[in-house]
Coordinates of C-alpha atoms in Angstrom, one line a residue:
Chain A
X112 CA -5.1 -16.7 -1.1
X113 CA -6.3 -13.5 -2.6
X114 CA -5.0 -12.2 -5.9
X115 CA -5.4 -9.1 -7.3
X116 CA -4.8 -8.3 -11.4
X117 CA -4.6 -5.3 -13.1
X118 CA -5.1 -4.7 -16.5
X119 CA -3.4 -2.7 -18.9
X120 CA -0.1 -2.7 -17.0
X121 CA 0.2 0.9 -18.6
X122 CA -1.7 3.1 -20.5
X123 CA -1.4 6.2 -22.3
X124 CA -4.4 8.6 -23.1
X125 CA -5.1 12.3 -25.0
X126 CA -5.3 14.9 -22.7
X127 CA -9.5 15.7 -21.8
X128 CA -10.4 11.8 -22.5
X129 CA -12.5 9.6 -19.9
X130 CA -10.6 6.9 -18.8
X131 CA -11.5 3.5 -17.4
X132 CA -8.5 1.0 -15.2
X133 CA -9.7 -2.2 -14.3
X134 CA -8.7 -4.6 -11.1
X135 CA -9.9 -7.7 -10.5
X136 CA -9.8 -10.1 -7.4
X137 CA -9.9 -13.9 -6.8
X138 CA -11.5 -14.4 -3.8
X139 CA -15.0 -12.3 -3.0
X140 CA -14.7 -12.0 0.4
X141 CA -13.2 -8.8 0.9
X142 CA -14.2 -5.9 3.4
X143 CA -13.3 -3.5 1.3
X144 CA -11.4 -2.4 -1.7
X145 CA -9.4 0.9 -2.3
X146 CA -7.4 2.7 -5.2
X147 CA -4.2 4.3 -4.5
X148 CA -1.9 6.6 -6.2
X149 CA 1.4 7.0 -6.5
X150 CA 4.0 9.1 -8.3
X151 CA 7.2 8.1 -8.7
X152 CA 9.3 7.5 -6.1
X153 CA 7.0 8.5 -3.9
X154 CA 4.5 6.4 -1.4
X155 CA 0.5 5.6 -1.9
X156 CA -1.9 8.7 -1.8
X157 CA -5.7 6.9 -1.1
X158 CA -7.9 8.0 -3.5
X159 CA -11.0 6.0 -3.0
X160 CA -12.1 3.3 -0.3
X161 CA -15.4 1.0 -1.0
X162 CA -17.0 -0.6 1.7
X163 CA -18.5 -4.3 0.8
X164 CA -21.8 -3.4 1.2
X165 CA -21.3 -0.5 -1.5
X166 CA -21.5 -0.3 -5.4
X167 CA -19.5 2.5 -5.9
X168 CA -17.4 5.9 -4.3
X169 CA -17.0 9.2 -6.1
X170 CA -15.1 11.7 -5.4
X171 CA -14.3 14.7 -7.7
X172 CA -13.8 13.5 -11.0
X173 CA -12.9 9.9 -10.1
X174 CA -15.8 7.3 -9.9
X175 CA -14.8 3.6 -8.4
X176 CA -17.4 0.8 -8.9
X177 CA -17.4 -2.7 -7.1
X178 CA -18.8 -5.6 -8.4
X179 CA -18.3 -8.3 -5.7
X180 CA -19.8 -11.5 -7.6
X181 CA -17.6 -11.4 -10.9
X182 CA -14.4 -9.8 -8.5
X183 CA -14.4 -6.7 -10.2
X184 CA -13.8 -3.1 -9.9
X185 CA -13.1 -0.4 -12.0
X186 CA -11.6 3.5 -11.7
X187 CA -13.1 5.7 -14.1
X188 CA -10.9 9.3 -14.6
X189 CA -13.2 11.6 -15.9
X190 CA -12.1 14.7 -18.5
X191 CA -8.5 13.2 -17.8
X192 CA -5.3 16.0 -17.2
X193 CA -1.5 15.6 -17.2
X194 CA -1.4 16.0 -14.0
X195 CA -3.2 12.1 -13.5
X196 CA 0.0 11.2 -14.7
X197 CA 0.9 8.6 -11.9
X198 CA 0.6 4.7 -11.6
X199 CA -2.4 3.2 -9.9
X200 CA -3.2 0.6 -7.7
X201 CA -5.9 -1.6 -6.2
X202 CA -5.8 -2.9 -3.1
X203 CA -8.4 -5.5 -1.4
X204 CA -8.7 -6.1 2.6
X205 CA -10.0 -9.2 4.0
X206 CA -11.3 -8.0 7.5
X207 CA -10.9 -4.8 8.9
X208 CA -8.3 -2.7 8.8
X209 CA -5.7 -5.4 8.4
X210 CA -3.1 -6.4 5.2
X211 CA -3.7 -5.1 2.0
X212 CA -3.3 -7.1 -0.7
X213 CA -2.4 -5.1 -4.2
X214 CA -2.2 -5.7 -7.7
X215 CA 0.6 -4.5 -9.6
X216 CA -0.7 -1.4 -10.6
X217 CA -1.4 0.5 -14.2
X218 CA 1.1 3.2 -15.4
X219 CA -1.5 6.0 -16.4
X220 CA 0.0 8.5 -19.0
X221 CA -2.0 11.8 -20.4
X222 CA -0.7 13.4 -22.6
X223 CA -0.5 17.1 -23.3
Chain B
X124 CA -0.3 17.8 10.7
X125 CA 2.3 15.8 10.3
X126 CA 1.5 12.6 8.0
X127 CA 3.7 9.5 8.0
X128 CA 7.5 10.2 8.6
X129 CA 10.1 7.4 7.4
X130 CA 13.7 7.4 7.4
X131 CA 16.2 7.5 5.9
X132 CA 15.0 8.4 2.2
X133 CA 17.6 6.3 0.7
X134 CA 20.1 3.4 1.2
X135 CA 22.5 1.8 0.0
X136 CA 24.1 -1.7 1.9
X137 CA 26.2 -4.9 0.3
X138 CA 25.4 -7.9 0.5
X139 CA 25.0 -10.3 4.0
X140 CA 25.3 -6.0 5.8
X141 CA 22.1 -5.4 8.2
X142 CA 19.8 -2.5 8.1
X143 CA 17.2 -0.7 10.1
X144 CA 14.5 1.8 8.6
X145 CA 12.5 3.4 11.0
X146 CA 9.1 5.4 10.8
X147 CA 7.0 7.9 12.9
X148 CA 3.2 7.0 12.0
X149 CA 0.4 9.5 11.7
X150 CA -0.2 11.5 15.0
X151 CA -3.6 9.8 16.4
X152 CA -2.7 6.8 14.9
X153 CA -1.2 3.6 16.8
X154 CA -0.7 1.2 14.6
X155 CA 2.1 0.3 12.0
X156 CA 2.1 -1.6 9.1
X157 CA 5.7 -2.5 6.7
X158 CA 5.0 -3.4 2.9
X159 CA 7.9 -4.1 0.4
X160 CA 7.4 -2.8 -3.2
X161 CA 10.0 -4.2 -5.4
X162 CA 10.4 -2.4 -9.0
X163 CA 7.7 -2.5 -11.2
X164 CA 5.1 -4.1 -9.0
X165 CA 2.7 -3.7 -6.4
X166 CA 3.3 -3.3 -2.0
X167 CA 3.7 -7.1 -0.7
X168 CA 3.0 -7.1 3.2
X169 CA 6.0 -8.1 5.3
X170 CA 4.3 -7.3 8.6
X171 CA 1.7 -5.1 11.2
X172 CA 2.4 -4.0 14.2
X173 CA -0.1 -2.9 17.6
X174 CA 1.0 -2.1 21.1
X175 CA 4.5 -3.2 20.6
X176 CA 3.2 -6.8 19.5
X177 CA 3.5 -8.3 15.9
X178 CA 0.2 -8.6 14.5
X179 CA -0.2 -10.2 11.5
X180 CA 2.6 -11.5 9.1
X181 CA 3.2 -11.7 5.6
X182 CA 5.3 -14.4 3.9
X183 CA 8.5 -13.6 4.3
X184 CA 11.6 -14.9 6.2
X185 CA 12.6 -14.4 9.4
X186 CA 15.2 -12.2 8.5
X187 CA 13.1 -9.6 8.2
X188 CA 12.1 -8.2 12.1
X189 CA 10.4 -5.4 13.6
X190 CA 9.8 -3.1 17.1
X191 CA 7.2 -0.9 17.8
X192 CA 8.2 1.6 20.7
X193 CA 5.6 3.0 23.2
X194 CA 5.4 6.2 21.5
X195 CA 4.2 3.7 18.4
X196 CA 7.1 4.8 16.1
X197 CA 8.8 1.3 14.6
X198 CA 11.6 -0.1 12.7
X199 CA 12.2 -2.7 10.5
X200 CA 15.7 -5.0 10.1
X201 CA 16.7 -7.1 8.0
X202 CA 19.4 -9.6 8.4
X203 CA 21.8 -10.8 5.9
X204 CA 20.7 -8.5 2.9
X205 CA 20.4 -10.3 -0.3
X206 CA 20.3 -8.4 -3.6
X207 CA 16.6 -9.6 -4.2
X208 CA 16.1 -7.5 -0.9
X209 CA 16.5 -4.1 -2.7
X210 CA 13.0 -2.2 -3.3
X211 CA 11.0 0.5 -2.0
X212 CA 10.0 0.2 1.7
X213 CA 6.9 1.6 2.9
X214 CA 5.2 2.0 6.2
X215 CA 1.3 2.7 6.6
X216 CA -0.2 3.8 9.8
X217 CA -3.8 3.4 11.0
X218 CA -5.9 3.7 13.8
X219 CA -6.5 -0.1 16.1
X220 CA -9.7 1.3 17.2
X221 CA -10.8 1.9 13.8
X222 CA -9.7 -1.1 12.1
X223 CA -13.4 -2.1 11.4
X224 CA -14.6 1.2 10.5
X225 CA -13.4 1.5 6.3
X226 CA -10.9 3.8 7.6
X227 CA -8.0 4.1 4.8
X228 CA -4.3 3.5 5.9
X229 CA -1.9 6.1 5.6
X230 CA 1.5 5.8 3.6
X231 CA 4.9 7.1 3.9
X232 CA 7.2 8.3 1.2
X233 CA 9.4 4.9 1.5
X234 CA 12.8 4.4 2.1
X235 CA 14.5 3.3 -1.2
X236 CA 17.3 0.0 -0.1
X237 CA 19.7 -0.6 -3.2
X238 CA 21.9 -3.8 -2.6
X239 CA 24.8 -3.9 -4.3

C-alpha cells in the first residue's frame, strides 16, 4: 500500500527566499507524481505532473524533481511571494489516470 | 469554460441524517472521481466513477454510495452520518480516454459537511 509523507507539516519563509518542500513515497512504482495547491477552503489547483520516466517539471518559478529509487521528490519555489501563501500537496498514481494517493500536505507561509 | 462545478458549498446534517452532494465535471471530461479531505490532512479516495459504473474503490464503508448520470454529472450519499464523517468533499474529473496519457485531474471547490 502506498504512503506518501510530507515533511515540514508547515513552514514559514521571508518574503524573496528560495524554498524547498519535500514528499516522499513508499512504494516506487508509481506512474506519475503531481503537486497540488490549495488555498483554504478551496479545492486542489495542479501545479506540476511528473511522468515516471522523467527527472523533473518546471514551470514558471516552480521546479519539481523525481527521484524514483530513494521515493523522493521535491518542490522548489523560487524568489518566493506572499501570494505562495497556500498549503501543498503531493500526490502519487499507481497506473494511469486512476486514485491518487496524497500526503498530508505542508502549510507554506511567506511573509511580507 | 466552465471547470468543475459541485454543490452545495456547505452542509450542515446530525447525526444517523443522509446526504447527497452532487457535481458537474469538466466539459470534455467523462469521468468522476470523490475524495474526502478531513481537517488538517490530505484527499483520501472514497471512489471513481466511468460510464455510470463504479470503477475503482477506496476503503471506506458501504455507506458511502455514488451515481454517475449519462450526461456524466454524479453524486455521492452517505448513509447514517457519523460525526467522524464531517470534512471537505471534493470531486475531480478527468478524461477515460486519457487515463494513460499524464493527464492531471481536475478539482472542484468541495462541499464542506459539518456533523453535529
Amino acid at each position: 500500500k502506498q504512503e506518501v509523507t510530507q515533511i515540514p507539516a508547515a513552514l514559514s519563509v521571508p518574503e524573496g527566499e528560495n524554498l524547498v518542500l519535500n514528499c516522499s513515497f513508499t512504494d516506487s512504482a508509481i506512474y506519475n507524481l503531481q503537486w497540488f495547491r490549495q488555498d483554504p477552503g478551496k479545492g486542489l489547483t495542479s501545479l506540476l505532473l511528473i511522468q515516471s520516466s522523467q527527472r523533473e517539471q518546471t514551470s514558471g518559478r516552480l521546479n519539481a524533481s523525481l527521484d524514483k529509487s530513494s521515493g523522493r521528490s521535491t518542490l522548489y519555489i523560487a524568489a518566493s511571494q506572499p501570494g505562495d501563501s497556500a498549503t501543498y500537496l503531493c500526490a502519487s498514481s499507481s497506473f494511469g489516470n486512476e486514485k491518487l494517493t496524497f500526503g498530508t500536505g505542508t502549510r507554506l507561509t511567506i511573509i511580507p | 469554460d466552465a471547470g468543475v462545478t459541485q454543490s452545495p458549498t456547505h452542509l450542515i446534517k446530525t447525526r444517523g441524517q443522509q446526504v447527497t452532494l452532487r457535481c458537474s465535471p469538466k466539459s470534455g471530461h467523462d469521468t468522476v472521481s470523490w475524495y474526502q479531505q478531513a481537517l488538517g490532512q490530505g484527499p483520501q479516495f472514497i471512489f471513481q466513477y466511468y460510464e455510470e459504473e463504479e470503477r475503482q474503490r477506496g476503503n471506506f464503508p458501504d455507506r458511502f454510495s455514488g451515481h454517475q448520470f449519462p450526461n456524466y454529472s454524479s453524486e455521492l450519499n452517505v448513509n447514517a452520518l457519523l460525526l467522524g464523517d464531517s470534512a471537505l468533499y471534493l470531486c475531480a474529473s478527468s478524461s477515460w480516454g486519457d487515463r494513460y496519457s499524464n493527464q492531471p485531474q481536475h478539482f472542484g471547490d468541495g462541499t464542506r459537511l459539518s456533523i453535529l
